[in-house]
Coordinates of N, CA and C in Angstrom, one line a residue:
Q1 N 20.5 3.2 4.5 CA 19.2 3.7 4.8 C 18.2 3.3 3.8
V2 N 17.0 2.9 4.3 CA 15.9 2.4 3.5 C 14.9 3.5 3.4
H3 N 14.4 3.7 2.2 CA 13.4 4.7 1.9 C 12.2 4.0 1.3
V4 N 11.0 4.4 1.8 CA 9.7 3.9 1.3 C 8.9 5.2 1.0
V5 N 8.5 5.4 -0.2 CA 7.9 6.7 -0.6 C 6.6 6.4 -1.4
E6 N 5.5 6.9 -1.0 CA 4.2 6.8 -1.7 C 3.9 8.0 -2.5
S7 N 3.1 7.8 -3.5 CA 2.6 8.9 -4.4 C 1.3 8.5 -5.1
G8 N 0.6 9.4 -5.6 CA -0.6 9.2 -6.3 C -1.9 9.5 -5.6
G9 N -1.8 9.9 -4.4 CA -3.1 10.3 -3.7 C -3.7 11.5 -4.2
G10 N -4.9 11.8 -3.8 CA -5.6 13.0 -4.3 C -7.1 12.9 -4.0
L11 N -7.8 13.8 -4.6 CA -9.3 13.9 -4.5 C -10.0 13.2 -5.7
V12 N -10.9 12.4 -5.4 CA -11.7 11.7 -6.4 C -13.1 11.5 -6.0
Q13 N -14.0 11.5 -7.0 CA -15.4 11.4 -6.8 C -15.8 9.9 -6.5
P14 N -16.9 9.7 -5.8 CA -17.3 8.3 -5.5 C -17.6 7.6 -6.9
G15 N -17.1 6.4 -6.9 CA -17.2 5.6 -8.2 C -16.0 5.8 -9.1
G16 N -15.1 6.7 -8.7 CA -13.9 7.0 -9.5 C -12.8 6.0 -9.2
S17 N -11.7 6.3 -9.9 CA -10.5 5.4 -9.7 C -9.3 6.3 -9.4
L18 N -8.3 5.6 -8.7 CA -7.1 6.2 -8.4 C -6.0 5.2 -8.3
R19 N -4.8 5.5 -8.7 CA -3.7 4.6 -8.7 C -2.6 5.1 -7.8
L20 N -2.2 4.3 -6.8 CA -1.1 4.7 -5.9 C 0.1 3.9 -6.2
S21 N 1.3 4.6 -6.0 CA 2.5 3.9 -6.3 C 3.4 4.0 -5.0
C22 N 4.3 3.1 -4.8 CA 5.2 3.1 -3.7 C 6.5 2.5 -4.1
A23 N 7.6 3.2 -3.9 CA 8.9 2.7 -4.3 C 9.8 2.5 -3.0
S24 N 10.4 1.4 -2.9 CA 11.3 1.2 -1.8 C 12.7 1.1 -2.3
S25 N 13.6 1.7 -1.6 CA 15.0 1.8 -2.1 C 16.0 1.8 -0.9
G26 N 17.2 1.6 -1.3 CA 18.3 1.5 -0.3 C 19.1 0.2 -0.4
N27 N 19.8 0.0 0.7 CA 20.7 -1.3 0.7 C 19.8 -2.4 1.1
I28 N 18.9 -2.9 0.2 CA 18.0 -3.9 0.5 C 18.4 -5.2 -0.1
D29 N 18.5 -6.3 0.7 CA 18.9 -7.6 0.1 C 17.7 -8.2 -0.6
S30 N 16.5 -8.2 0.0 CA 15.3 -8.8 -0.6 C 14.1 -8.2 0.1
V31 N 13.1 -7.9 -0.8 CA 11.8 -7.4 -0.3 C 10.8 -8.6 -0.3
Y32 N 10.5 -9.1 0.8 CA 9.6 -10.3 0.8 C 8.2 -10.0 0.6
R33 N 7.7 -8.9 1.1 CA 6.3 -8.5 0.9 C 6.2 -7.0 1.0
M34 N 5.3 -6.5 0.1 CA 5.0 -5.1 0.2 C 3.4 -4.9 0.2
G35 N 3.0 -3.8 0.8 CA 1.5 -3.7 0.9 C 1.1 -2.3 1.2
W36 N -0.2 -2.2 1.4 CA -0.9 -0.9 1.7 C -1.7 -1.1 2.9
Y37 N -1.6 -0.1 3.7 CA -2.5 0.1 4.9 C -3.1 1.5 4.9
R38 N -4.2 1.6 5.6 CA -4.8 2.9 5.6 C -5.3 3.3 7.0
Q39 N -5.4 4.6 7.3 CA -5.9 5.0 8.5 C -6.8 6.2 8.3
A40 N -8.1 6.0 8.6 CA -9.1 7.1 8.5 C -9.1 7.9 9.8
P41 N -9.6 9.1 9.8 CA -9.7 9.9 11.1 C -10.5 9.2 12.1
G42 N -10.0 9.0 13.3 CA -10.6 8.4 14.4 C -10.6 6.9 14.4
N43 N -9.9 6.3 13.4 CA -9.8 4.8 13.3 C -8.4 4.4 13.4
Q44 N -8.3 3.1 13.7 CA -7.0 2.4 13.7 C -6.5 2.1 12.3
R45 N -5.2 2.0 12.2 CA -4.6 1.6 10.9 C -5.0 0.2 10.5
E46 N -5.5 0.0 9.3 CA -5.9 -1.3 8.9 C -5.2 -1.8 7.6
L47 N -5.2 -3.1 7.4 CA -4.6 -3.6 6.2 C -5.6 -3.4 5.0
V48 N -5.0 -3.0 3.9 CA -5.8 -2.9 2.7 C -5.5 -4.0 1.7
A49 N -4.2 -4.2 1.4 CA -3.8 -5.2 0.5 C -2.3 -5.4 0.6
T50 N -1.8 -6.7 0.4 CA -0.4 -7.0 0.4 C -0.1 -7.9 -0.7
I51 N 1.2 -8.0 -1.1 CA 1.6 -8.9 -2.2 C 3.0 -9.3 -1.9
T52 N 3.3 -10.6 -2.0 CA 4.6 -11.2 -1.7 C 5.4 -11.1 -3.0
E53 N 6.7 -11.4 -2.9 CA 7.6 -11.4 -4.0 C 7.3 -12.4 -5.0
T54 N 6.5 -13.4 -4.6 CA 6.1 -14.5 -5.6 C 4.7 -14.2 -6.2
G55 N 4.1 -13.1 -5.7 CA 2.8 -12.7 -6.3 C 1.6 -13.0 -5.5
L56 N 1.7 -13.6 -4.4 CA 0.6 -14.0 -3.5 C 0.0 -12.7 -2.9
T57 N -1.3 -12.5 -3.1 CA -2.0 -11.3 -2.7 C -2.9 -11.6 -1.5
N58 N -3.2 -10.6 -0.8 CA -4.1 -10.6 0.3 C -4.9 -9.3 0.4
Y59 N -6.2 -9.3 0.5 CA -7.0 -8.1 0.5 C -7.9 -8.1 1.7
A60 N -8.2 -6.9 2.2 CA -9.2 -6.7 3.2 C -10.6 -7.0 2.5
N61 N -11.5 -7.5 3.2 CA -12.8 -7.8 2.7 C -13.5 -6.5 2.1
S62 N -13.2 -5.4 2.7 CA -13.9 -4.2 2.3 C -13.4 -3.7 0.9
V63 N -12.3 -4.1 0.5 CA -11.8 -3.7 -0.8 C -11.7 -4.8 -1.9
R64 N -11.9 -6.0 -1.5 CA -11.8 -7.1 -2.4 C -12.8 -6.9 -3.6
G65 N -12.3 -7.1 -4.8 CA -13.1 -6.9 -6.0 C -13.1 -5.5 -6.5
R66 N -12.6 -4.6 -5.7 CA -12.5 -3.2 -6.2 C -11.1 -2.7 -6.3
F67 N -10.2 -3.2 -5.5 CA -8.8 -2.8 -5.5 C -7.9 -3.9 -6.0
I68 N -6.8 -3.6 -6.7 CA -5.9 -4.5 -7.2 C -4.5 -4.1 -6.8
V69 N -3.7 -5.0 -6.1 CA -2.4 -4.7 -5.7 C -1.4 -5.5 -6.7
S70 N -0.4 -4.8 -7.1 CA 0.6 -5.4 -8.0 C 2.0 -4.9 -7.6
R71 N 3.0 -5.5 -8.1 CA 4.4 -5.0 -7.8 C 5.3 -5.3 -9.0
D72 N 6.4 -4.5 -9.0 CA 7.5 -4.7 -9.9 C 8.7 -5.1 -9.1
N73 N 9.0 -6.3 -9.1 CA 10.1 -6.8 -8.2 C 11.5 -6.2 -8.6
A74 N 11.7 -5.9 -9.9 CA 12.9 -5.3 -10.3 C 13.2 -4.0 -9.7
D75 N 12.1 -3.2 -9.5 CA 12.2 -1.9 -8.9 C 11.8 -1.8 -7.4
N76 N 11.4 -2.9 -6.9 CA 10.8 -3.0 -5.5 C 9.7 -1.9 -5.3
T77 N 8.8 -1.9 -6.3 CA 7.7 -1.0 -6.3 C 6.4 -1.7 -6.2
V78 N 5.5 -1.2 -5.4 CA 4.2 -1.7 -5.3 C 3.1 -0.7 -5.8
Y79 N 2.0 -1.2 -6.4 CA 1.0 -0.3 -6.8 C -0.3 -0.7 -6.2
L80 N -1.2 0.2 -6.1 CA -2.6 -0.1 -5.7 C -3.6 0.6 -6.6
Q81 N -4.2 -0.2 -7.5 CA -5.2 0.3 -8.3 C -6.6 0.3 -7.6
M82 N -7.1 1.5 -7.4 CA -8.4 1.6 -6.6 C -9.5 2.0 -7.5
N83 N -10.5 1.1 -7.6 CA -11.6 1.3 -8.5 C -12.9 1.4 -7.7
S84 N -13.9 1.9 -8.3 CA -15.2 2.0 -7.6 C -15.1 2.6 -6.2
L85 N -14.4 3.7 -6.1 CA -14.1 4.2 -4.8 C -15.4 4.7 -4.0
K86 N -15.4 4.5 -2.7 CA -16.5 4.9 -1.9 C -16.0 5.9 -0.9
L87 N -17.0 6.6 -0.3 CA -16.7 7.6 0.7 C -15.8 7.1 1.9
E88 N -16.1 5.8 2.2 CA -15.4 5.2 3.4 C -14.0 4.8 3.0
D89 N -13.6 5.0 1.8 CA -12.2 4.7 1.4 C -11.3 5.9 1.7
T90 N -11.9 7.0 2.1 CA -11.1 8.2 2.5 C -10.2 7.9 3.7
A91 N -8.9 8.1 3.5 CA -7.9 7.8 4.5 C -6.6 8.2 4.1
V92 N -5.6 8.1 5.0 CA -4.2 8.2 4.6 C -3.7 6.8 4.3
Y93 N -3.2 6.6 3.2 CA -2.7 5.3 2.8 C -1.2 5.2 2.9
Y94 N -0.8 4.2 3.7 CA 0.6 4.0 4.0 C 1.2 2.8 3.2
C95 N 2.3 2.9 2.7 CA 3.0 1.8 2.0 C 3.9 1.1 3.0
Q96 N 4.0 -0.2 3.0 CA 4.8 -1.0 3.9 C 5.6 -2.0 3.1
A97 N 6.8 -2.2 3.6 CA 7.7 -3.2 3.0 C 8.3 -4.0 4.0
T98 N 8.2 -5.3 3.9 CA 8.9 -6.3 4.8 C 10.2 -6.7 4.0
A99 N 11.3 -6.3 4.5 CA 12.5 -6.5 3.7 C 13.7 -7.0 4.6
L100 N 14.6 -7.8 3.9 CA 15.8 -8.2 4.5 C 16.9 -7.2 4.3
V101 N 17.3 -6.6 5.4 CA 18.3 -5.5 5.3 C 19.4 -5.8 6.4
G102 N 20.6 -5.9 5.9 CA 21.7 -6.1 6.8 C 21.6 -7.4 7.6
G103 N 21.0 -8.4 7.0 CA 20.9 -9.7 7.6 C 19.7 -9.9 8.5
K104 N 18.9 -8.9 8.6 CA 17.7 -8.9 9.5 C 16.5 -8.5 8.7
V105 N 15.3 -9.0 9.1 CA 14.1 -8.7 8.5 C 13.4 -7.6 9.3
H106 N 13.0 -6.6 8.6 CA 12.3 -5.5 9.3 C 11.1 -5.0 8.4
D107 N 10.2 -4.3 9.1 CA 9.1 -3.6 8.4 C 9.4 -2.2 8.2
Y108 N 9.3 -1.7 7.0 CA 9.5 -0.3 6.8 C 8.3 0.4 6.3
W109 N 8.1 1.6 6.7 CA 6.8 2.4 6.4 C 7.1 3.7 5.6
G110 N 6.2 4.0 4.7 CA 6.3 5.3 4.1 C 5.6 6.4 5.0
Q111 N 5.6 7.6 4.5 CA 5.0 8.7 5.2 C 3.5 8.8 5.0
G112 N 3.0 8.2 4.0 CA 1.5 8.2 3.7 C 1.2 9.2 2.6
T113 N 0.1 8.9 2.0 CA -0.5 9.7 1.0 C -2.0 9.8 1.2
Q114 N -2.5 11.0 1.1 CA -4.0 11.2 1.4 C -4.8 10.9 0.2
V115 N -5.9 10.1 0.5 CA -6.9 9.8 -0.5 C -8.2 10.3 0.0
T116 N -8.8 11.2 -0.7 CA -10.1 11.7 -0.3 C -11.2 11.4 -1.4
V117 N -12.2 10.7 -1.0 CA -13.3 10.4 -1.9 C -14.5 11.3 -1.4
S118 N -14.9 12.2 -2.3 CA -15.9 13.1 -1.9 C -16.8 13.5 -3.1
S119 N -18.1 13.6 -2.9 CA -19.0 14.0 -3.9 C -19.2 15.5 -4.0

């Protein structure tokens, strides 16, 4: 069984910072890519940032320059440092892992963590 668990969400003022963490565990052969997606009320889930096992990153234009994604390959853990937070960043943030498990590649998702930016 593969587990993907997020943590670090909460309430923060506009302009503030927050750091999210996500750990993947289980009988995983290799985690090719990990990342963050978010879904605000009434909106579709969208990509925030991803990072490959080699360190290649990808960011949504809306967060580029404000958010930083990083990972610890040894622990199969991904982080999202969110700076200069805006009201529109309010959403449920989901951790995602693309991993080789049992000889097959699958996407695994966490349950999400709420981030609320409010003045």
